Coordinates of C-alpha atoms and ligand atoms in Angstrom, one line a residue:
M724 CA -48.7 -49.0 103.9
S725 CA -47.7 -45.3 103.5
K726 CA -45.1 -43.3 104.9
K727 CA -45.7 -39.9 106.6
L728 CA -44.7 -36.7 106.3
Y729 CA -45.0 -33.8 108.2
I730 CA -43.2 -30.1 106.8
E731 CA -43.4 -27.2 108.7
T732 CA -42.9 -24.0 106.6
V733 CA -41.7 -20.2 107.7
G734 CA -41.3 -17.1 105.5
C735 CA -42.5 -15.5 102.6
Q736 CA -44.9 -16.7 99.8
M737 CA -42.0 -18.2 98.1
N738 CA -41.3 -20.4 101.1
M739 CA -45.1 -21.5 100.8
L740 CA -45.1 -22.3 97.0
D741 CA -41.9 -24.3 97.7
S742 CA -43.5 -26.4 100.2
E743 CA -46.7 -27.0 98.5
L744 CA -44.0 -28.2 95.5
V745 CA -41.8 -30.8 97.3
V746 CA -45.6 -31.8 99.1
A747 CA -46.7 -32.6 95.7
D748 CA -43.4 -33.9 94.9
L749 CA -42.9 -36.6 97.7
R750 CA -47.0 -37.6 97.4
R751 CA -45.9 -39.4 94.2
Q752 CA -43.2 -40.8 96.1
G753 CA -45.4 -42.3 98.6
Y754 CA -45.7 -39.9 101.5
E755 CA -48.9 -39.3 103.1
L756 CA -48.9 -35.2 104.8
V757 CA -49.8 -36.0 108.9
D758 CA -49.9 -32.6 110.8
A759 CA -47.4 -33.4 113.5
P760 CA -43.9 -34.2 114.0
G761 CA -44.3 -37.3 115.8
P762 CA -45.5 -39.9 114.0
A763 CA -43.9 -37.9 110.5
D764 CA -41.4 -40.7 108.9
L765 CA -40.1 -37.7 107.3
V766 CA -39.9 -34.1 108.8
L767 CA -38.5 -31.4 106.7
F768 CA -38.2 -27.2 107.9
N769 CA -38.5 -25.1 105.1
T770 CA -36.9 -22.3 106.3
C771 CA -36.5 -18.0 106.5
S772 CA -33.0 -16.2 106.6
V773 CA -34.3 -13.1 106.1
R774 CA -33.8 -12.1 110.1
A775 CA -32.2 -13.7 112.8
H776 CA -35.3 -14.6 114.8
A777 CA -36.6 -17.4 112.0
E778 CA -33.4 -19.1 112.3
E779 CA -32.7 -19.5 115.9
K780 CA -36.8 -20.6 116.1
I781 CA -36.0 -23.5 113.7
Y782 CA -33.1 -24.4 115.5
S783 CA -35.3 -24.5 118.6
A784 CA -37.4 -27.0 116.7
L785 CA -34.8 -29.1 116.1
G786 CA -34.1 -29.4 119.5
R787 CA -37.1 -30.8 120.6
L788 CA -36.8 -33.1 118.2
K789 CA -33.6 -34.2 119.5
N790 CA -35.2 -37.7 121.7
A791 CA -38.0 -38.4 118.9
K792 CA -34.5 -38.9 116.7
K793 CA -32.8 -40.9 119.6
Q794 CA -36.1 -43.3 120.4
S795 CA -36.7 -44.0 116.1
P796 CA -33.7 -42.8 114.2
N797 CA -35.3 -43.9 110.7
K798 CA -37.0 -41.1 111.4
I799 CA -35.7 -38.2 108.5
I800 CA -35.3 -34.8 109.8
G801 CA -34.4 -32.0 107.1
V802 CA -33.7 -28.4 106.8
I803 CA -35.0 -27.4 103.1
G804 CA -34.7 -23.6 101.9
C805 CA -32.4 -20.1 102.7
M806 CA -30.8 -21.4 105.9
A807 CA -30.1 -24.5 104.1
Q808 CA -28.1 -22.3 101.6
N809 CA -27.0 -19.9 104.2
H810 CA -25.5 -22.2 107.1
Q811 CA -24.9 -25.6 105.5
Q812 CA -22.7 -28.3 106.9
A813 CA -23.3 -25.3 110.2
V814 CA -26.6 -27.4 110.6
F815 CA -25.1 -31.0 110.8
K816 CA -23.1 -29.0 113.5
R817 CA -25.1 -27.2 115.4
A818 CA -28.3 -30.7 115.1
P819 CA -26.3 -33.4 114.4
Y820 CA -29.2 -35.4 114.2
V821 CA -30.7 -33.7 111.1
D822 CA -30.2 -36.0 108.0
L823 CA -30.6 -33.6 105.4
V824 CA -29.7 -29.8 104.2
V825 CA -31.3 -28.6 101.2
G826 CA -30.8 -25.1 99.5
P827 CA -34.0 -23.6 97.7
G828 CA -31.9 -23.9 94.1
Q829 CA -31.8 -28.0 95.2
L830 CA -35.4 -28.6 95.8
H831 CA -35.7 -30.7 93.4
Q832 CA -33.3 -33.4 94.2
I833 CA -35.5 -33.7 97.7
P834 CA -37.1 -37.2 96.5
Q835 CA -34.0 -38.9 95.5
L836 CA -31.9 -37.5 98.6
V837 CA -34.6 -39.0 101.2
E838 CA -34.6 -42.4 99.2
K839 CA -30.6 -42.4 99.6
I840 CA -30.8 -41.8 103.3
G841 CA -33.7 -44.3 103.5
A842 CA -31.3 -47.0 102.0
G843 CA -29.0 -45.8 104.3
A844 CA -26.3 -43.8 102.5
G845 CA -26.2 -41.0 105.6
Q846 CA -25.8 -37.3 105.9
Q847 CA -27.0 -35.7 102.3
L848 CA -26.0 -31.9 101.6
E849 CA -27.4 -30.4 98.4
V850 CA -26.8 -26.8 97.7
S851 CA -25.8 -24.0 95.4
L852 CA -22.5 -22.7 94.6
D853 CA -21.8 -19.3 96.7
R854 CA -22.3 -15.9 94.5
K855 CA -18.5 -15.3 93.7
G856 CA -18.2 -19.5 93.2
G857 CA -17.5 -19.7 90.2
A858 CA -18.2 -17.7 86.5
R859 CA -21.8 -16.3 86.4
G860 CA -23.5 -19.1 84.7
D861 CA -22.6 -21.7 86.9
V862 CA -23.8 -19.8 89.7
E863 CA -26.6 -19.3 87.9
R864 CA -27.0 -23.3 86.6
S865 CA -26.5 -24.1 90.5
F866 CA -29.6 -22.5 91.4
E867 CA -32.5 -24.4 89.7
S868 CA -36.0 -22.7 89.5
Y869 CA -38.4 -25.7 91.2
D870 CA -41.2 -26.2 89.4
P871 CA -42.4 -29.5 89.2
L872 CA -46.2 -31.1 88.7
R873 CA -48.6 -29.4 90.9
D874 CA -50.8 -31.7 93.1
E875 CA -54.4 -30.1 93.2
A876 CA -54.9 -31.6 96.2
M877 CA -51.8 -29.7 97.5
R878 CA -52.8 -26.5 96.7
P879 CA -53.7 -24.5 100.5
S880 CA -56.7 -23.3 98.1
R881 CA -58.4 -24.5 95.0
Y882 CA -59.1 -21.4 93.8
Q883 CA -55.8 -19.7 94.4
A884 CA -52.0 -20.3 93.6
F885 CA -48.7 -18.3 93.5
V886 CA -46.9 -19.1 90.1
R887 CA -43.2 -18.3 90.1
I888 CA -42.3 -16.3 87.6
M889 CA -38.4 -15.9 88.6
I890 CA -35.7 -16.9 91.0
G891 CA -32.8 -15.3 93.0
C892 CA -31.8 -11.4 93.1
D893 CA -29.5 -9.2 91.9
K894 CA -30.5 -6.2 94.2
F895 CA -27.7 -6.9 96.8
C896 CA -29.5 -4.2 99.9
T897 CA -26.8 -3.9 101.8
Y898 CA -29.5 -5.5 104.6
C899 CA -30.7 -8.4 102.7
I900 CA -29.6 -11.9 102.7
V901 CA -31.8 -13.1 99.8
P902 CA -29.4 -12.6 97.2
K903 CA -26.8 -14.6 98.9
V904 CA -29.2 -17.9 99.9
R905 CA -31.3 -17.3 96.6
G906 CA -28.9 -16.6 94.0
P907 CA -28.7 -15.0 91.3
E908 CA -31.8 -13.3 89.3
Q909 CA -32.8 -15.4 87.0
S910 CA -36.7 -15.2 84.5
R911 CA -38.9 -18.1 83.7
S912 CA -39.8 -18.6 79.8
P913 CA -43.4 -17.4 79.5
Q914 CA -44.0 -20.0 78.2
Q915 CA -43.5 -22.6 80.9
I916 CA -45.7 -19.7 83.1
I917 CA -48.6 -19.9 80.5
S918 CA -48.4 -23.4 80.3
E919 CA -48.5 -24.0 84.4
V920 CA -51.1 -21.3 84.4
R921 CA -53.9 -22.5 81.9
K922 CA -53.3 -25.5 84.0
L923 CA -54.1 -24.0 86.9
A924 CA -56.9 -22.6 85.6
D925 CA -58.5 -25.9 84.3
E926 CA -58.3 -27.2 87.9
G927 CA -60.8 -24.6 88.7
C928 CA -58.2 -21.6 90.2
R929 CA -59.3 -18.2 89.9
E930 CA -56.6 -16.4 91.6
I931 CA -53.1 -16.3 90.8
T932 CA -50.2 -14.4 92.1
L933 CA -47.3 -14.2 90.6
L934 CA -44.0 -14.1 92.2
G935 CA -41.0 -13.0 92.3
Q936 CA -38.4 -11.2 95.0
T937 CA -38.6 -8.3 92.3
V938 CA -41.2 -9.4 90.5
N939 CA -41.5 -6.3 88.4
S940 CA -37.9 -6.6 87.3
Y941 CA -39.2 -9.4 85.0
K942 CA -37.5 -9.5 82.2
Y943 CA -37.0 -12.2 79.6
A944 CA -35.3 -12.1 76.4
E945 CA -35.5 -15.2 73.3
G946 CA -34.0 -13.7 70.4
E947 CA -35.0 -10.1 68.9
R948 CA -37.8 -10.2 71.7
T949 CA -38.1 -9.7 75.3
T950 CA -41.4 -10.5 77.5
R951 CA -41.5 -7.6 80.4
L952 CA -44.0 -8.5 83.2
S953 CA -47.0 -6.2 81.3
D954 CA -46.0 -8.4 78.0
L955 CA -46.4 -11.4 80.4
M956 CA -49.9 -10.1 82.3
L957 CA -51.3 -9.5 78.7
Q958 CA -51.1 -13.2 78.0
L959 CA -52.1 -14.0 81.4
H960 CA -55.0 -12.1 80.6
D961 CA -55.8 -14.3 78.0
V962 CA -56.1 -17.8 79.9
S963 CA -60.3 -18.1 80.8
G964 CA -60.6 -19.2 84.3
I965 CA -58.5 -16.7 85.6
D966 CA -60.4 -14.4 87.3
R967 CA -57.7 -12.1 89.3
I968 CA -54.2 -11.8 89.2
K969 CA -52.0 -10.5 91.3
F970 CA -48.1 -9.9 91.9
V971 CA -45.3 -9.7 94.9
T972 CA -43.1 -8.0 95.6
S973 CA -42.3 -5.0 93.5
F974 CA -38.9 -3.2 93.7
P975 CA -39.6 0.9 93.6
K976 CA -37.0 1.8 90.7
D977 CA -38.7 -1.0 88.5
M978 CA -42.1 0.2 88.6
T979 CA -42.5 1.5 85.1
Q980 CA -45.4 3.6 83.5
D981 CA -45.9 0.5 80.9
L982 CA -46.5 -2.0 84.2
L983 CA -48.9 0.8 85.7
E984 CA -50.8 0.8 82.3
A985 CA -51.1 -2.6 81.8
V986 CA -52.8 -3.0 86.1
R987 CA -55.1 -0.1 84.7
D988 CA -56.0 -1.7 81.5
L989 CA -56.4 -5.4 82.0
P990 CA -59.6 -6.2 84.1
K991 CA -58.4 -8.8 86.1
C992 CA -55.7 -7.6 87.5
S993 CA -55.7 -6.7 91.0
H994 CA -55.1 -2.8 91.6
Y995 CA -52.8 -4.0 94.6
L996 CA -49.1 -3.4 94.3
H997 CA -46.0 -4.0 97.4
V998 CA -44.4 -1.8 96.9
P999 CA -41.6 -1.5 100.2
A1000 CA -39.7 2.0 100.7
Q1001 CA -38.1 0.7 103.9
S1002 CA -36.9 4.2 105.0
G1003 CA -37.8 8.1 104.8
S1004 CA -34.4 9.1 104.7
N1005 CA -32.0 9.3 102.0
E1006 CA -29.4 8.8 104.2
Q1007 CA -30.5 5.3 105.3
L1008 CA -31.6 4.4 101.7
K1009 CA -28.4 5.0 100.5
R1010 CA -26.4 2.7 103.6
M1011 CA -29.5 0.0 102.2
K1012 CA -28.2 1.0 98.4
R1013 CA -31.8 0.8 97.6
L1014 CA -31.1 2.9 94.1
Y1015 CA -33.5 5.6 94.7
T1016 CA -34.2 8.4 96.9
V1017 CA -36.9 9.4 98.8
E1018 CA -37.9 11.7 96.4
E1019 CA -37.9 9.5 93.4
Y1020 CA -40.0 7.2 95.3
R1021 CA -42.5 9.4 96.3
E1022 CA -42.6 10.5 92.6
M1023 CA -43.2 7.0 91.7
H1024 CA -46.1 6.6 94.6
Q1025 CA -47.6 9.8 92.9
R1026 CA -47.2 8.1 89.5
I1027 CA -49.0 5.0 91.1
K1028 CA -52.6 7.1 91.8
A1029 CA -52.8 9.4 89.3
T1030 CA -52.2 6.1 86.8
I1031 CA -55.2 4.1 89.5
P1032 CA -56.5 6.6 91.5
D1033 CA -58.0 3.2 93.6
S1034 CA -55.4 1.4 93.8
A1035 CA -53.8 0.6 97.1
V1036 CA -50.2 0.5 97.7
T1037 CA -48.2 -1.2 101.0
S1038 CA -44.6 -1.1 102.2
D1039 CA -41.7 -2.7 104.6
F1040 CA -40.2 -0.4 106.4
I1041 CA -36.9 -1.5 108.3
V1042 CA -36.5 0.1 111.8
G1043 CA -32.8 1.1 113.4
F1044 CA -31.1 -0.1 110.4
C1045 CA -27.4 0.6 111.3
G1046 CA -26.9 4.5 112.1
E1047 CA -30.3 5.3 111.9
T1048 CA -31.3 8.8 113.9
E1049 CA -34.2 10.3 116.1
E1050 CA -34.3 12.4 112.4
D1051 CA -34.0 9.7 110.1
F1052 CA -37.0 7.7 111.7
A1053 CA -39.1 11.3 111.6
K1054 CA -38.5 11.3 107.8
T1055 CA -40.1 7.6 107.6
M1056 CA -43.1 8.3 110.0
A1057 CA -43.7 11.8 107.2
L1058 CA -43.0 9.0 104.6
V1059 CA -45.8 7.1 105.8
E1060 CA -48.3 9.6 106.6
E1061 CA -47.6 11.3 103.1
C1062 CA -48.0 7.9 100.9
R1063 CA -51.5 6.5 103.1
F1064 CA -50.0 2.5 102.4
K1065 CA -53.1 0.2 102.7
N1066 CA -50.8 -1.4 105.3
S1067 CA -47.0 -1.6 106.0
Y1068 CA -45.3 -4.8 107.3
I1069 CA -42.6 -3.0 109.9
F1070 CA -39.3 -4.9 110.8
K1071 CA -36.7 -4.6 113.1
Y1072 CA -33.5 -4.3 111.6
S1073 CA -31.3 -7.7 112.1
P1074 CA -27.7 -8.3 110.9
R1075 CA -27.0 -11.1 108.9
E1076 CA -23.6 -12.5 108.1
G1077 CA -22.3 -12.2 105.0
T1078 CA -24.2 -8.6 104.0
K1079 CA -22.8 -5.5 103.3
A1080 CA -24.4 -3.9 106.6
D1081 CA -23.0 -6.4 108.6
E1082 CA -19.7 -6.4 107.3
L1083 CA -19.4 -2.3 106.8
W1084 CA -21.6 -0.9 109.9
T1085 CA -21.9 -1.9 113.7
D1086 CA -25.8 -2.6 114.4
D1087 CA -25.9 0.6 116.5
V1088 CA -29.5 1.1 117.4
P1089 CA -30.2 -0.2 120.9
D1090 CA -33.3 -3.1 120.8
E1091 CA -35.4 -0.5 123.2
V1092 CA -35.1 2.1 120.0
K1093 CA -36.1 -0.3 117.7
R1094 CA -38.8 -1.6 119.5
R1095 CA -40.4 1.5 120.3
R1096 CA -39.4 2.9 116.7
N1097 CA -41.5 0.0 115.5
N1098 CA -44.2 0.5 117.8
E1099 CA -44.4 4.5 116.8
L1100 CA -44.7 3.1 113.0
L1101 CA -46.8 0.9 113.2
A1102 CA -49.8 3.3 115.2
V1103 CA -49.7 5.3 112.5
Q1104 CA -49.5 2.9 110.1
N1105 CA -52.6 1.8 112.1
R1106 CA -54.6 5.3 112.3
I1107 CA -53.9 5.6 108.9
S1108 CA -56.0 2.0 107.7
Y1109 CA -58.6 2.6 110.1
E1110 CA -59.2 5.7 108.5
D1111 CA -59.0 4.8 105.0
N1112 CA -61.0 1.8 105.7
Q1113 CA -63.9 4.0 107.1
P1114 CA -65.0 5.2 103.5
F1115 CA -65.8 1.8 102.1
I1116 CA -69.1 1.5 104.8
G1117 CA -72.1 1.6 102.9
R1118 CA -70.0 1.0 100.0
Q1119 CA -70.5 -2.4 97.2
V1120 CA -67.4 -4.1 97.0
T1121 CA -66.5 -7.6 94.5
I1122 CA -65.0 -10.2 96.2
L1123 CA -63.1 -13.6 95.7
V1124 CA -64.2 -15.6 98.5
E1125 CA -61.7 -17.3 99.6
G1126 CA -62.8 -19.4 102.4
L1127 CA -63.6 -19.9 106.1
S1128 CA -62.9 -17.0 107.7
D1129 CA -60.0 -17.8 110.9
H1130 CA -63.3 -17.6 113.4
A1131 CA -65.3 -20.1 111.6
R1132 CA -61.9 -22.4 110.7
K1133 CA -60.9 -22.4 114.2
H1134 CA -64.8 -23.4 115.3
E1135 CA -64.3 -25.6 112.5
E1136 CA -61.2 -27.5 114.3
H1137 CA -62.5 -27.3 117.5
S1138 CA -65.8 -28.8 116.6
H1139 CA -64.2 -32.7 115.5
G1140 CA -64.8 -35.1 117.8
D1141 CA -66.9 -33.4 119.9
D1142 CA -70.7 -34.5 120.2
E1143 CA -71.9 -31.2 122.3
P1144 CA -74.4 -29.1 120.9
H1145 CA -73.0 -26.0 119.2
A1146 CA -74.1 -22.7 120.4
P1147 CA -76.2 -20.9 117.9
H1148 CA -74.4 -17.8 118.2
G1149 CA -71.1 -16.3 118.2
D1150 CA -69.2 -19.1 117.0
G1151 CA -68.9 -18.3 113.1
V1152 CA -71.2 -20.6 112.2
D1153 CA -75.3 -20.4 112.0
H1154 CA -76.4 -23.4 112.1
M1155 CA -80.6 -22.1 112.1
H1156 CA -79.3 -21.2 108.5
G1157 CA -76.5 -23.5 107.3
Q1158 CA -74.5 -19.9 107.2
V1159 CA -70.8 -19.2 107.9
Q1160 CA -68.4 -17.0 108.2
L1161 CA -66.5 -16.6 105.1
V1162 CA -63.6 -14.0 104.3
G1163 CA -62.8 -12.6 101.4
R1164 CA -60.8 -9.8 99.1
T1165 CA -62.1 -6.4 97.5
N1166 CA -59.7 -6.2 93.7
C1167 CA -57.5 -3.8 96.4
D1168 CA -56.7 -6.6 98.3
R1169 CA -59.1 -5.7 101.4
I1170 CA -60.1 -8.6 103.7
V1171 CA -64.0 -8.9 103.7
V1172 CA -65.1 -11.1 106.7
F1173 CA -69.1 -11.2 105.8
N1174 CA -71.6 -14.4 106.8
G1175 CA -72.4 -17.2 103.6
N1176 CA -73.0 -20.0 102.5
P1177 CA -69.6 -22.4 102.0
R1178 CA -70.7 -22.8 98.4
Q1179 CA -69.8 -19.4 97.2
I1180 CA -66.2 -20.3 98.2
G1181 CA -64.0 -19.6 94.5
Q1182 CA -66.2 -17.0 93.4
M1183 CA -66.7 -13.6 92.9
L1184 CA -69.3 -12.2 94.9
P1185 CA -70.7 -8.5 95.4
V1186 CA -70.7 -7.7 99.1
T1187 CA -71.9 -4.4 100.3
V1188 CA -69.3 -3.2 103.8
Y1189 CA -71.4 -1.9 106.7
D1190 CA -68.3 -1.5 109.0
A1191 CA -64.4 -1.7 109.2
N1192 CA -61.4 -1.4 111.1
S1193 CA -57.8 -0.8 110.6
F1194 CA -57.6 -5.1 109.4
T1195 CA -61.0 -5.6 108.1
L1196 CA -64.1 -4.5 106.4
F1197 CA -66.8 -6.8 107.7
G1198 CA -69.6 -6.9 105.3
E1199 CA -73.5 -8.3 103.9
A1200 CA -73.8 -10.6 100.6
V1201 CA -75.9 -9.0 98.2
T1202 CA -79.0 -11.3 97.0
S1203 CA -82.5 -11.4 95.2
H1204 CA -83.1 -8.9 93.1
V1205 CA -80.6 -9.0 91.1
G1206 CA -80.9 -12.6 90.0
P1207 CA -78.9 -16.1 90.2
E1208 CA -76.2 -15.0 87.9
V1209 CA -74.5 -12.3 90.4
Y1210 CA -73.2 -14.9 91.7
T1211 CA -71.1 -16.2 88.8
L1212 CA -70.1 -12.6 88.1
G1213 CA -67.0 -12.7 86.6
V1214 CA -64.3 -10.3 84.7
G1215 CA -63.0 -10.6 81.7
S1216 CA -63.6 -13.9 79.4
Ligands
5AD629 N1 -33.8 -7.0 109.0 C1 -34.8 -6.3 109.0 N2 -35.6 -6.9 108.6 C2 -34.8 -7.4 106.7 N3 -36.1 -7.2 105.5 C3 -34.8 -8.2 104.9 N4 -33.7 -8.0 105.4 C4 -34.3 -7.6 107.1 C5 -33.1 -7.4 107.5 N5 -31.6 -7.6 107.7 C6 -37.1 -7.5 105.3 C7 -37.2 -5.8 104.5 C8 -37.8 -6.9 103.1 C9 -38.5 -7.5 104.1 C10 -39.1 -9.0 103.1 O1 -38.1 -7.8 105.3 O2 -38.0 -4.8 104.9 O3 -38.8 -6.2 102.4
SF4_630 FE1 -33.6 -8.3 99.4 FE2 -33.4 -6.2 98.2 FE3 -33.4 -8.4 96.5 FE4 -35.6 -7.1 98.3 S1 -34.8 -6.3 96.3 S2 -34.7 -9.7 98.4 S3 -34.6 -6.2 100.3 S4 -32.3 -7.6 98.3

C-alpha cells in the first residue's frame, strides 16, 4: 500500500515550486498526495520567514498535530524551507515532536532523510551554512539549487510552470531575512534552464514564469561569455510550444535597457514587470539599503513606460518601517499616485531577528499606525487599479486560459458527492450549455473571467471585455466569424 503525504505551503512562488518538486521526488518513493494531515504518514510544512506572522502560523499548525503524533508515533512531521533554515534546532525545542527540519538549500536530501527516520534514526536536521559560516564558495555550495526531475502530474496547472533561474540574494536590504535563509545569489546555467523548459513544452506547458529573488540580476559566466536575463529570454523564446514568458521579481537598479528591449521585442514576453519600490521616501530607502533613490526609481519607471508603453508594472511596499514619519508615508502615497501601478502588495513592517534593521533600530511605528497606513495606501492603489481597468471595457484582449475561476472551482468541490440538482444560474456553471466560468490572464497579467468551455483551458483566446473592477476584467469569448483557428492563436513559432 502506498504511503500518504500531506504538504502545506506558504510564502512566495519559489516555495510553491519547491513544494511541487518535493512532492514529485517523494512520489518516486511511493508516496501519494492526500489533502488532509489526518491520514498522512508524512506531513510537511514548507515555510516562509519574511514576516513573523507566517512563522507563528506554522507553529500553531504544528501545535494542532501534537496529539495526532502522540496517537500515531510513526507519523513523520517535517518543517522545510525558510523557517527551517532560520530556526534550525529551535524548531525541535519549540515542537519536540517534529522529526525533520530541512532548509531550502538541502531539499534534495528529503527522500533519504524520511527513509532514515522511518528506519528509526530519530530526528534529522539538514541546513546550509550561515552566511558568515565559511568562505563564499563553501557557503554557496551548501545552498544547492533544487532541480530534480519534474513530474507533470504534480504541476498545479498543465499549461503553466515556474522555472527557477537563480537562487539566493546578495542585496541585503536591511529589513529582509531572505539573504540569510536562502543564501548567496547563484544563477543556474542557461543549458539547464533551457532543457528544463524544453521538457515542459514537450509536456504541453505553454507559459513559464522564471523565478529569482532578484531575477533581473541573473548572470551566468562561462569562459568569455556572460549570459544576462535578456540573452536567456532570447534563447527561451525559440522553444516551440511555449507561448508566454514572464519573470519575477525584479530589482529596480538592475532593470537594464537591454532587458526592457527584450521584453518589448520578443512577442512571447509578457508585458508585466514586478519591480518593488518598497517606499517613496529617500530617507527610508536609505535605511532600507535599497541602493536607489526615489528619483532613480521614477526614472526607471519612466524608462519602462517609454520602452513598453502598454506594460503593467506592479510593486511591493512596506509601511511602518523603523522611523517612518507621516511625511515619509505621504511620499510613498505620492509615488503610488504618480506611477499608477497595476497593483501593489502592501506589508506592515515585521522585525526579523538577524537582519541589520532589527540590530540597529527599534520597531517604533505602533501597529495601529501601520494598519492605518496599510489601509490608506491600499485604498489609493485600489482606486487606481479600478480607474486603469476601465479603459479595457469594449476592448479585445488575448488571454491564456488558466482554468476554472475560483467561483466555478468552489462549486465543483461543493458538488462532489452531492446528488441534489444544481441551480441553473449563479453557480459558475451553466448546465444547459456545458459552459463554465473560466479565468485567464492578458499579456499584461490582468485577470479575465468569462464563460467558456473547459476545452478552452490552456489555449490563447481572444476575449472582449464588457466590465471591470479593481482586480478583474469580465469578458466574453470572441467566437464565430473568424473560424476555429482563432482558438489556437499563438505567438511566435
Ligand atoms: N516586514 C514586512 N515586509 C517585508 N518584506 C520583506 N521583508 C519584510 C519585513 N521584514 C516584503 C517586501 C518584499 C516582499 C516579498 O515582502 O515588500 O518585497
Ligand atoms: Fe529581500 Fe531585498 Fe533580496 Fe528582495 S532584494 S529578497 S527585499 S534582500
